[in-house]
Coordinates of N, CA and C in Angstrom, one line a residue:
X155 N 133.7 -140.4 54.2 CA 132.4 -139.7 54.3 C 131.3 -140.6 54.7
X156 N 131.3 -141.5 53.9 CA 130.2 -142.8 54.9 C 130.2 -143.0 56.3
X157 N 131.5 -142.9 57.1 CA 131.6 -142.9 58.5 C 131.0 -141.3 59.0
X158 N 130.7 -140.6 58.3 CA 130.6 -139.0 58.5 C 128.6 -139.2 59.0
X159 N 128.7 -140.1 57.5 CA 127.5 -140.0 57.3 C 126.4 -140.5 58.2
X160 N 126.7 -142.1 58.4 CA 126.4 -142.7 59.6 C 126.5 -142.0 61.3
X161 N 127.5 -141.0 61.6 CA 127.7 -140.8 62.8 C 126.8 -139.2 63.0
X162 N 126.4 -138.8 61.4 CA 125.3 -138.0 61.5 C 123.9 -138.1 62.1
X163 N 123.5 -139.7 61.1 CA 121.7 -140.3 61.2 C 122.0 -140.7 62.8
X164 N 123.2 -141.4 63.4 CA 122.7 -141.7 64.7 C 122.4 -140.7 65.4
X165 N 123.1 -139.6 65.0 CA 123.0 -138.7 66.1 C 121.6 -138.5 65.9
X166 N 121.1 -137.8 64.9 CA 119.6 -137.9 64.5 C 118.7 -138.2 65.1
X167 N 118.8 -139.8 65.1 CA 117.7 -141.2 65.0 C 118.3 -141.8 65.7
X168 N 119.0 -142.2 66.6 CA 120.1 -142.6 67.3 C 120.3 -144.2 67.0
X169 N 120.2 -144.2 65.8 CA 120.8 -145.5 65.2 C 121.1 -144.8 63.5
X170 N 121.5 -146.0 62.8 CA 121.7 -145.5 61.1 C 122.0 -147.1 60.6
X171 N 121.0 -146.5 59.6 CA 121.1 -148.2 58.5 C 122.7 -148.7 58.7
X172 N 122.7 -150.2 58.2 CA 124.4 -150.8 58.3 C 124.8 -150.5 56.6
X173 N 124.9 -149.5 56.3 CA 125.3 -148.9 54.7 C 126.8 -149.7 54.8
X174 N 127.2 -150.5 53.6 CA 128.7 -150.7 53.8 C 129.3 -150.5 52.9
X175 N 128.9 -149.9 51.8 CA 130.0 -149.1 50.9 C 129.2 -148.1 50.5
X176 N 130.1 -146.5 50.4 CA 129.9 -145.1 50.1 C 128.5 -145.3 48.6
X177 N 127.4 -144.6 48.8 CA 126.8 -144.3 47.6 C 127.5 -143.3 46.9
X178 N 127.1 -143.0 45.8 CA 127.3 -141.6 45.0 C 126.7 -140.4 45.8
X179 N 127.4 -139.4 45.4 CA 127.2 -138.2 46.8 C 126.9 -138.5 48.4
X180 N 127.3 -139.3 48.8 CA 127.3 -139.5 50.3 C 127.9 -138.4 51.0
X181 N 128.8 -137.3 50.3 CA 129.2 -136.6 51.0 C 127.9 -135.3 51.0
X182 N 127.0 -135.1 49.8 CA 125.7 -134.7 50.0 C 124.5 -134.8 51.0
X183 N 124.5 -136.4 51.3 CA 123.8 -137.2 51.9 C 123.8 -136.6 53.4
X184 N 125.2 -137.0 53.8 CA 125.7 -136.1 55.3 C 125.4 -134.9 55.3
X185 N 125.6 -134.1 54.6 CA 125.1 -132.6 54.6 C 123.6 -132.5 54.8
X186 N 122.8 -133.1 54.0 CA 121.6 -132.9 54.1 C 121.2 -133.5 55.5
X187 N 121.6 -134.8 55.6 CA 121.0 -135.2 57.0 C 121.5 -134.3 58.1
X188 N 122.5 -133.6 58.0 CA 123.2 -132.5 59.3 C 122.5 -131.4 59.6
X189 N 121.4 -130.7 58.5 CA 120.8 -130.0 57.9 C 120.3 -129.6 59.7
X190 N 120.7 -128.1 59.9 CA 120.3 -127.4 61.4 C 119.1 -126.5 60.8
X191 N 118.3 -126.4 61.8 CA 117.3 -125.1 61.7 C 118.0 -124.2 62.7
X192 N 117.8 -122.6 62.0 CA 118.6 -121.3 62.1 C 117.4 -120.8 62.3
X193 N 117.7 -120.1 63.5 CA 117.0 -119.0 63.7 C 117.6 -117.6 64.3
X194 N 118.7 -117.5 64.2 CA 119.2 -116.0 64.1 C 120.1 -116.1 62.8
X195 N 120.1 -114.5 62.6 CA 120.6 -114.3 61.1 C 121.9 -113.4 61.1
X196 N 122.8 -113.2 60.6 CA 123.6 -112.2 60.8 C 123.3 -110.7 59.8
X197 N 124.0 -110.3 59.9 CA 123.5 -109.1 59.2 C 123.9 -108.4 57.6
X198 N 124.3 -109.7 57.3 CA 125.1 -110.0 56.0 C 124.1 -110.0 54.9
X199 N 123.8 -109.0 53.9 CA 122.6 -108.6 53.2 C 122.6 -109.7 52.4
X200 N 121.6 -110.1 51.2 CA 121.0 -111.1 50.6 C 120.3 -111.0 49.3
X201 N 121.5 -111.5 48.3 CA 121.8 -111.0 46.4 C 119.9 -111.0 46.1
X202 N 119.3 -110.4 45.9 CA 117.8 -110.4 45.6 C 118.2 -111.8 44.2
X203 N 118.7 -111.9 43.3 CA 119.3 -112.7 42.1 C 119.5 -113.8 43.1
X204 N 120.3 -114.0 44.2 CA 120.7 -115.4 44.4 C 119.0 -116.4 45.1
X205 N 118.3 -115.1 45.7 CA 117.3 -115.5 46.3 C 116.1 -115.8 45.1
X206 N 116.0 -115.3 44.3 CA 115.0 -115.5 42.8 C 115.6 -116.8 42.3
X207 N 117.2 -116.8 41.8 CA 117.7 -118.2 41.6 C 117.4 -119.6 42.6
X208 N 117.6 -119.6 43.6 CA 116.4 -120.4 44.8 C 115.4 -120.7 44.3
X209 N 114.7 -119.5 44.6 CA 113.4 -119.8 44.1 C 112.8 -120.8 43.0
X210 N 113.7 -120.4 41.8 CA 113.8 -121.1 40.4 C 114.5 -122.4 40.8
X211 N 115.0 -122.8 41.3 CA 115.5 -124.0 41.7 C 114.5 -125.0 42.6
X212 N 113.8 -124.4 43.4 CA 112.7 -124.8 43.9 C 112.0 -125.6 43.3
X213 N 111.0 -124.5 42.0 CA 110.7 -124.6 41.5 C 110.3 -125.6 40.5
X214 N 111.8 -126.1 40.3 CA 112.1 -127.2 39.3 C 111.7 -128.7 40.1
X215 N 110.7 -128.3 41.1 CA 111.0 -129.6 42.0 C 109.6 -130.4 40.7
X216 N 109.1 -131.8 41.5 CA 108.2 -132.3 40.7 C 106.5 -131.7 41.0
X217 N 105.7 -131.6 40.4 CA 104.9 -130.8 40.3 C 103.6 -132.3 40.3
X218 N 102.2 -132.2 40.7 CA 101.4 -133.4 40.5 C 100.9 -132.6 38.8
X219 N 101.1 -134.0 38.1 CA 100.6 -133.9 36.6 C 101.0 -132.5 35.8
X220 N 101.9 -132.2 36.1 CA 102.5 -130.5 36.0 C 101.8 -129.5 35.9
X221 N 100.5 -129.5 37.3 CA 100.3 -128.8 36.9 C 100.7 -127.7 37.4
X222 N 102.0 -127.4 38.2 CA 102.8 -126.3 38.8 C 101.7 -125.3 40.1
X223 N 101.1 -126.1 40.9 CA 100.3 -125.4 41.7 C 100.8 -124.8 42.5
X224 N 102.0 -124.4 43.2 CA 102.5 -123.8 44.1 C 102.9 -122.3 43.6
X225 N 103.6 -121.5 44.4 CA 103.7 -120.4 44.6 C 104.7 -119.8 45.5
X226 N 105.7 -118.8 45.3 CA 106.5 -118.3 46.8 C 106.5 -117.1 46.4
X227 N 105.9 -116.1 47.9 CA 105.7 -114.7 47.5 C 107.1 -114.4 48.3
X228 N 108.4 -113.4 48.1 CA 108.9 -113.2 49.2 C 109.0 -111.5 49.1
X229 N 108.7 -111.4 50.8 CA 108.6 -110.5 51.5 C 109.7 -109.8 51.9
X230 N 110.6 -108.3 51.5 CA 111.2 -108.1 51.9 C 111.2 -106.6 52.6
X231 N 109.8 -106.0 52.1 CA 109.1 -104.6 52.4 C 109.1 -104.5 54.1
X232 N 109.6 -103.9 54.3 CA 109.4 -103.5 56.2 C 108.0 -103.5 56.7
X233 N 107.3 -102.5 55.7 CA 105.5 -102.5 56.4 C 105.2 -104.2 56.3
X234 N 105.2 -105.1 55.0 CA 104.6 -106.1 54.5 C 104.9 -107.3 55.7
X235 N 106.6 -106.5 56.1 CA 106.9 -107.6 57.5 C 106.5 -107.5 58.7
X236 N 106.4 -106.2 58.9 CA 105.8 -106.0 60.3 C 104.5 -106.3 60.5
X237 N 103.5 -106.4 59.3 CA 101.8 -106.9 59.1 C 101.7 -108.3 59.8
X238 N 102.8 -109.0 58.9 CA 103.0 -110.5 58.6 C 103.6 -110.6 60.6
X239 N 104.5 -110.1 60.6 CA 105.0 -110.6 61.9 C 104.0 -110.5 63.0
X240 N 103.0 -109.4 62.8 CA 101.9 -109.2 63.9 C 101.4 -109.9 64.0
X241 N 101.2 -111.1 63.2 CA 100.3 -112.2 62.9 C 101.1 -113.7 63.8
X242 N 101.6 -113.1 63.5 CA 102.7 -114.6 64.2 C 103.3 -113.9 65.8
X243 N 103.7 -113.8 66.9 CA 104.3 -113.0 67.6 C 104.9 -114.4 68.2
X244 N 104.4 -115.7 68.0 CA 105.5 -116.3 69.0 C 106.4 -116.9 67.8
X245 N 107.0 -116.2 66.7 CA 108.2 -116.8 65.7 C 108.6 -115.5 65.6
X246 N 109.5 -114.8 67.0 CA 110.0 -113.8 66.7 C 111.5 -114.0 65.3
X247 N 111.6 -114.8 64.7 CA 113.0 -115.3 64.2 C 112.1 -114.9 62.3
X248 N 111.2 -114.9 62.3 CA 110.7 -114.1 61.0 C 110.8 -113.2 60.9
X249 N 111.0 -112.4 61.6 CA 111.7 -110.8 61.1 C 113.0 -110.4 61.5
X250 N 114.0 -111.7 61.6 CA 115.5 -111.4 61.9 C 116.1 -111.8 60.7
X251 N 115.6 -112.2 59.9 CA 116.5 -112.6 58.7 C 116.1 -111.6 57.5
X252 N 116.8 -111.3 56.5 CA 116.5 -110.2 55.5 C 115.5 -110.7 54.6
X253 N 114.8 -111.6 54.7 CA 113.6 -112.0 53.8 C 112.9 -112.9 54.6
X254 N 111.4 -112.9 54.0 CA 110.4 -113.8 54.2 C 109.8 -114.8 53.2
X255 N 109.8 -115.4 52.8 CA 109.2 -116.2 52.3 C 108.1 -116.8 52.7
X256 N 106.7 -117.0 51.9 CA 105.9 -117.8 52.2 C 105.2 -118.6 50.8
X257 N 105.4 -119.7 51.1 CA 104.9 -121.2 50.2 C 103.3 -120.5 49.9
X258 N 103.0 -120.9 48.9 CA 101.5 -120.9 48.8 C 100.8 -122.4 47.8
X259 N 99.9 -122.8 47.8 CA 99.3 -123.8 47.4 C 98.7 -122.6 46.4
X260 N 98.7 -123.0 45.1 CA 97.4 -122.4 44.2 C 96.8 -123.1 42.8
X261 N 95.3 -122.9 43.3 CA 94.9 -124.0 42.7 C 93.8 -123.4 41.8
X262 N 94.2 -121.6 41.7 CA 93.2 -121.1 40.8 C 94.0 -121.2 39.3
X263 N 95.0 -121.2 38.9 CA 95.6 -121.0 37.7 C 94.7 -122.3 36.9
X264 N 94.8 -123.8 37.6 CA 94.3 -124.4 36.8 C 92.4 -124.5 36.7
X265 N 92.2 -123.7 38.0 CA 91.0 -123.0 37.4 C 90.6 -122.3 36.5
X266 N 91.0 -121.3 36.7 CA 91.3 -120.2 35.2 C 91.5 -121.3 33.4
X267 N 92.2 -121.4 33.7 CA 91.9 -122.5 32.5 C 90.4 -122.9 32.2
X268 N 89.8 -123.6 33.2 CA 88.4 -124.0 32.6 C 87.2 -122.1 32.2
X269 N 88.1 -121.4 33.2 CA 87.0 -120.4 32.9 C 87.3 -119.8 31.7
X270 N 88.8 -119.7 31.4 CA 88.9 -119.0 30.0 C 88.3 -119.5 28.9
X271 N 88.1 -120.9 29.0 CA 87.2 -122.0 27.9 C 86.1 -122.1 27.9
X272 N 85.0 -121.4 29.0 CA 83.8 -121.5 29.2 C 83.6 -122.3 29.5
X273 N 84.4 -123.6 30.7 CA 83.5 -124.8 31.3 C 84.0 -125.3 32.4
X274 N 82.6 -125.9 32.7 CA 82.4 -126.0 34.7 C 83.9 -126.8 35.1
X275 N 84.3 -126.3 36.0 CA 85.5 -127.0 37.1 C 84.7 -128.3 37.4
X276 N 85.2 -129.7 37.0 CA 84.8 -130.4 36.9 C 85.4 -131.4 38.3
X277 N 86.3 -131.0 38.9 CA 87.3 -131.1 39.6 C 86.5 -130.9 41.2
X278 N 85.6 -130.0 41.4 CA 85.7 -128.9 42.8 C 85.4 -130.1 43.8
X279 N 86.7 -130.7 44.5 CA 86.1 -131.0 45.7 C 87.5 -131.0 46.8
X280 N 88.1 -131.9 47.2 CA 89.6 -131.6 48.4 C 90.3 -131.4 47.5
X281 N 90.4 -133.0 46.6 CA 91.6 -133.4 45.8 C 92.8 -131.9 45.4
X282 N 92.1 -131.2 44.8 CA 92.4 -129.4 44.1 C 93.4 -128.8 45.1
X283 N 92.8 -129.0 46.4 CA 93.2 -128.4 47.3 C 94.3 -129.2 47.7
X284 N 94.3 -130.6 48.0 CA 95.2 -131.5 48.6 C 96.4 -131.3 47.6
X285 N 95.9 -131.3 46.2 CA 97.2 -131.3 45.2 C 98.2 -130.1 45.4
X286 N 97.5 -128.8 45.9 CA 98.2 -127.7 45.8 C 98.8 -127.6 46.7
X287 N 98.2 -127.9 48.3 CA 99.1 -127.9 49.3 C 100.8 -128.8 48.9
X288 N 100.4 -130.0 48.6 CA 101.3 -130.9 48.4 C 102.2 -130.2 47.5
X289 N 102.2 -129.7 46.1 CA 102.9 -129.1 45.9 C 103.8 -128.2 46.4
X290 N 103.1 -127.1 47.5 CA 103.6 -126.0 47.7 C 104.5 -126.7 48.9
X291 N 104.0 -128.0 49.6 CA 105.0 -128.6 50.7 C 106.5 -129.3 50.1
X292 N 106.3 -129.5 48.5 CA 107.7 -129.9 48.0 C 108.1 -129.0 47.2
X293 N 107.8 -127.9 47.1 CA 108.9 -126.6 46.8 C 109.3 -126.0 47.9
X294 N 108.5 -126.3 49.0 CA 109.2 -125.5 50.4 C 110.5 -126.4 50.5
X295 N 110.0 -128.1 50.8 CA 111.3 -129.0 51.3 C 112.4 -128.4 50.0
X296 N 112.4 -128.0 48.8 CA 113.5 -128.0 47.7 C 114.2 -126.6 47.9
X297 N 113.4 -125.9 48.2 CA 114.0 -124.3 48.5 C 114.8 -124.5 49.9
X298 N 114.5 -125.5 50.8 CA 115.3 -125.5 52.0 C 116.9 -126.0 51.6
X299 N 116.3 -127.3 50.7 CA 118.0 -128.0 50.7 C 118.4 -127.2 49.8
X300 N 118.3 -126.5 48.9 CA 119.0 -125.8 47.9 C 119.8 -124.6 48.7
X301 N 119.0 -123.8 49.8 CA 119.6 -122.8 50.4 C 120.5 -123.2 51.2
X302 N 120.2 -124.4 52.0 CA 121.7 -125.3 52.9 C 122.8 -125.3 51.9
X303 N 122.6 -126.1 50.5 CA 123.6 -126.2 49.5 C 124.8 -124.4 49.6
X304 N 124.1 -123.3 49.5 CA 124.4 -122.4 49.1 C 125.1 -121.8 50.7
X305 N 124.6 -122.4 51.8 CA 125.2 -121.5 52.8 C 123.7 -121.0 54.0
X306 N 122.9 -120.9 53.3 CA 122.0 -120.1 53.8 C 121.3 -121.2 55.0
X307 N 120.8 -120.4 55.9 CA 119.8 -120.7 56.9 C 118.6 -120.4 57.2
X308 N 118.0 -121.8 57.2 CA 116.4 -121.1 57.3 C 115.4 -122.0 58.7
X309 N 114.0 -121.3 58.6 CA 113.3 -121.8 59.9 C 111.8 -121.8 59.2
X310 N 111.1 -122.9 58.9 CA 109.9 -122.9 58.2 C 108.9 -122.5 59.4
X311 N 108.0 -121.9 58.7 CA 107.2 -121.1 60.0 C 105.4 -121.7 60.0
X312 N 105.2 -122.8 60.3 CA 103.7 -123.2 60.1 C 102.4 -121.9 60.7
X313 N 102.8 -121.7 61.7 CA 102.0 -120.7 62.6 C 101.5 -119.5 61.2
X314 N 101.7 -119.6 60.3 CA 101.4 -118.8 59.4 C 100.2 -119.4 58.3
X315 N 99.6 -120.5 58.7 CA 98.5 -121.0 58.2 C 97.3 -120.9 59.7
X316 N 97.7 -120.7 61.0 CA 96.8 -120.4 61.6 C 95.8 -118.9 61.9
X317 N 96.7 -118.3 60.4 CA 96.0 -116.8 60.1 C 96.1 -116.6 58.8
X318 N 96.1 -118.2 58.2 CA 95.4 -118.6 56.6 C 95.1 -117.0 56.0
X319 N 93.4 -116.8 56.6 CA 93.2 -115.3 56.4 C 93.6 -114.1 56.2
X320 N 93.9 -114.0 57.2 CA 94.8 -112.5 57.6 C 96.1 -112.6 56.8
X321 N 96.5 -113.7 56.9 CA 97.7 -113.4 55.7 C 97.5 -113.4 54.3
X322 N 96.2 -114.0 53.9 CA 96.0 -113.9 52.7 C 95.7 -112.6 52.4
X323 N 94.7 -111.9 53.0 CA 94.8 -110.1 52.9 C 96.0 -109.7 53.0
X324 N 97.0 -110.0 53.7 CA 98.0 -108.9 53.6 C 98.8 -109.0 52.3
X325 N 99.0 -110.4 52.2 CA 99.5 -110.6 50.7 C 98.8 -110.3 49.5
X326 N 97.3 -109.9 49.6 CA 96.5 -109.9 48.4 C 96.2 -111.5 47.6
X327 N 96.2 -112.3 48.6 CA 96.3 -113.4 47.6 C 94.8 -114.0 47.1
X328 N 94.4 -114.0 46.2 CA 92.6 -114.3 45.8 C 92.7 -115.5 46.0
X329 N 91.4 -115.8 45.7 CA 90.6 -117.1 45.6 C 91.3 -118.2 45.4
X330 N 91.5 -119.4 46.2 CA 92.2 -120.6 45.6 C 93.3 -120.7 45.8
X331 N 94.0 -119.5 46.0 CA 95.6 -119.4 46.7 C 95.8 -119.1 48.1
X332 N 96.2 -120.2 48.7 CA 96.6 -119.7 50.0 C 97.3 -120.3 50.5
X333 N 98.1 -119.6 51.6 CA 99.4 -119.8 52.6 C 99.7 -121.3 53.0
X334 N 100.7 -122.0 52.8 CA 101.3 -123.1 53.3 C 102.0 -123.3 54.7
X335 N 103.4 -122.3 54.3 CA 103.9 -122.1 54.9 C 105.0 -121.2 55.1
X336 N 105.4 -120.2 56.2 CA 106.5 -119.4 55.6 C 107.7 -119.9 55.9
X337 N 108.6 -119.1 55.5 CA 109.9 -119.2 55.7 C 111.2 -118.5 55.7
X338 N 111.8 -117.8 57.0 CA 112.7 -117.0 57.5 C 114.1 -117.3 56.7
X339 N 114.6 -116.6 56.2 CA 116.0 -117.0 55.4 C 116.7 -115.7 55.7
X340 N 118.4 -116.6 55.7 CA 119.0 -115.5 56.1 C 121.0 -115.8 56.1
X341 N 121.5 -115.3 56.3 CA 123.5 -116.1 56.4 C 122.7 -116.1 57.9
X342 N 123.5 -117.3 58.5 CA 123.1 -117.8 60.0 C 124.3 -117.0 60.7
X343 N 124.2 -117.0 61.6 CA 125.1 -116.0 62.9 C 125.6 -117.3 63.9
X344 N 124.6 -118.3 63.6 CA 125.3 -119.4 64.3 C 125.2 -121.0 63.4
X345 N 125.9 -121.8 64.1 CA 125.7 -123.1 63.4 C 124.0 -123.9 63.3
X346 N 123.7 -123.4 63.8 CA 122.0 -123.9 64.2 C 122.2 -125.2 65.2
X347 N 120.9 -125.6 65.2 CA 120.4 -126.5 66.0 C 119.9 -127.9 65.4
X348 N 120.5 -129.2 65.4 CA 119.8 -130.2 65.3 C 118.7 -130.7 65.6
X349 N 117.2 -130.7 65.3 CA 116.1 -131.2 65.9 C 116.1 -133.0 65.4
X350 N 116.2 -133.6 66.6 CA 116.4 -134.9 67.0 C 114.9 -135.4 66.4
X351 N 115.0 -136.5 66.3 CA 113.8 -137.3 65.4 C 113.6 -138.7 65.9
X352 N 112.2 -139.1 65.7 CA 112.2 -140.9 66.2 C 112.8 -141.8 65.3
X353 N 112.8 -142.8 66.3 CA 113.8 -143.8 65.6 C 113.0 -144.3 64.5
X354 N 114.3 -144.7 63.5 CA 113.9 -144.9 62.5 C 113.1 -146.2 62.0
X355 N 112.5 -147.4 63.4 CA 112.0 -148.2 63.3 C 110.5 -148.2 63.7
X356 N 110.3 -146.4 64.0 CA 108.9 -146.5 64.0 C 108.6 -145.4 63.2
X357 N 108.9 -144.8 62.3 CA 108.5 -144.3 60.9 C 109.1 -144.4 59.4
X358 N 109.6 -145.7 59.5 CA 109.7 -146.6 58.2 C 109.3 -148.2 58.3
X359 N 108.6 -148.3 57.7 CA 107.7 -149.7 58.0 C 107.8 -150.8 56.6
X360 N 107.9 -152.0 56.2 CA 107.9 -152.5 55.5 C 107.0 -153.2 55.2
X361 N 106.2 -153.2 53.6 CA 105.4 -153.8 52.9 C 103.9 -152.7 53.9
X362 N 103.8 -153.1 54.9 CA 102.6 -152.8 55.9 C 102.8 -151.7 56.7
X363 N 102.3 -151.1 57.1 CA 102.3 -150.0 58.5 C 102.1 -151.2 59.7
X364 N 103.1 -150.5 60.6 CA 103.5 -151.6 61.9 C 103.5 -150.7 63.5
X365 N 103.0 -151.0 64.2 CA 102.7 -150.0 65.2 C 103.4 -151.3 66.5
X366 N 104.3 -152.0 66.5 CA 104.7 -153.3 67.2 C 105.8 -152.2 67.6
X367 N 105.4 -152.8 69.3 CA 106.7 -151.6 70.1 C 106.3 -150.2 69.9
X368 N 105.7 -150.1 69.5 CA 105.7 -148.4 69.4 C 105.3 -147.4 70.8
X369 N 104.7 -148.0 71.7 CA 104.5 -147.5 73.1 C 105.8 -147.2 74.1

């Protein structure tokens, strides 16, 4: 599996560290780094339980100071998809898989808190905001590798924050909560697609950020 693994990241990154003995789960390792983006779905319906259990697994990822800011609404309503898909029209592959998912940052719950106590958000400036995105960006990455673990295929849809708005109306989402990112899930119809990456000598840097060679 370490020869698996290595012949995965080059393909990748078209090199791979000189690893010379197997870690613990290396056979995990390769899976994840193999990890294809799907964007057709078959038509093989989808346990509402296995997709909530995801979710919950997600979920369990790390949270900043716990304060659990994130959120995943999913979408499985026909009208609620066709709203959402109007909004997006060049990710036709979000309305091919039997759910939608979309990440949300939310950073009113730990608001609510000061209001239920009667005192000023002491807090209000990016940081609030920066925390919840960040959050809701590491329950998206945990809901992805958990659904590869399971079989599933998915396609994270950013174009769904350049109608922030509009999608927060259609979801109803108030004050403080809003859209990260969605995400198309589905049993894949095909193996998916590798998206190739830079080498790994100009986005891991040691002690310092190094920009030598990079042109």
């Amino acid at each position: 599996m370490l020869d698996r693994l290595k012949s995965v990241l080059k393909a990748r990154f078209g090199s791979a560290p000189d690893l010379s003995e197997a870690p613990k789960g290396v056979d995990v390792l390769a899976e994840m780094a193999n990890r294809r983006v799907v964007r057709r779905y078959s038509d093989k319906p989808l346990d509402p339980a296995l997709l909530d259990t995801l979710c919950a697994v997600a979920l369990s990822a790390p949270s900043k100071s716990d304060l659990q800011q994130a959120d995943i609404v999913i979408v499985t309503d026909k009208a609620q998809r066709e709203k959402l898909q109007a909004l997006i029209p060049e990710n036709p592959w979000a309305a091919a898989g039997p759910a939608l998912l979309v990440f949300c940052g939310n950073n009113r719950r730990h608001r609510l808190l000061f209001d239920w106590r009667g005192r000023p958000f002491v807090n209000d400036h990016l940081d609030p905001f920066f925390n919840a995105a960040v959050d809701a960006g590491i329950v998206l990455a945990t809901f992805i590798a958990a659904a590869d673990r399971v079989g599933l295929g998915t396609c994270p849809i950013s174009q769904i924050r350049n109608q922030a708005e509009r999608v927060s109306e259609v979801l109803g989402l108030p004050q403080h909560v809003f859209p990260v990112a969605g995400l198309g899930v589905g049993w894949p119809s095909f193996e998916g697609v590798m998206s190739p990456r830079l080498g790994l000598d100009v986005s891991i840097h040691r002690d310092r950020y190094d920009e030598t060679g990079l042109e």
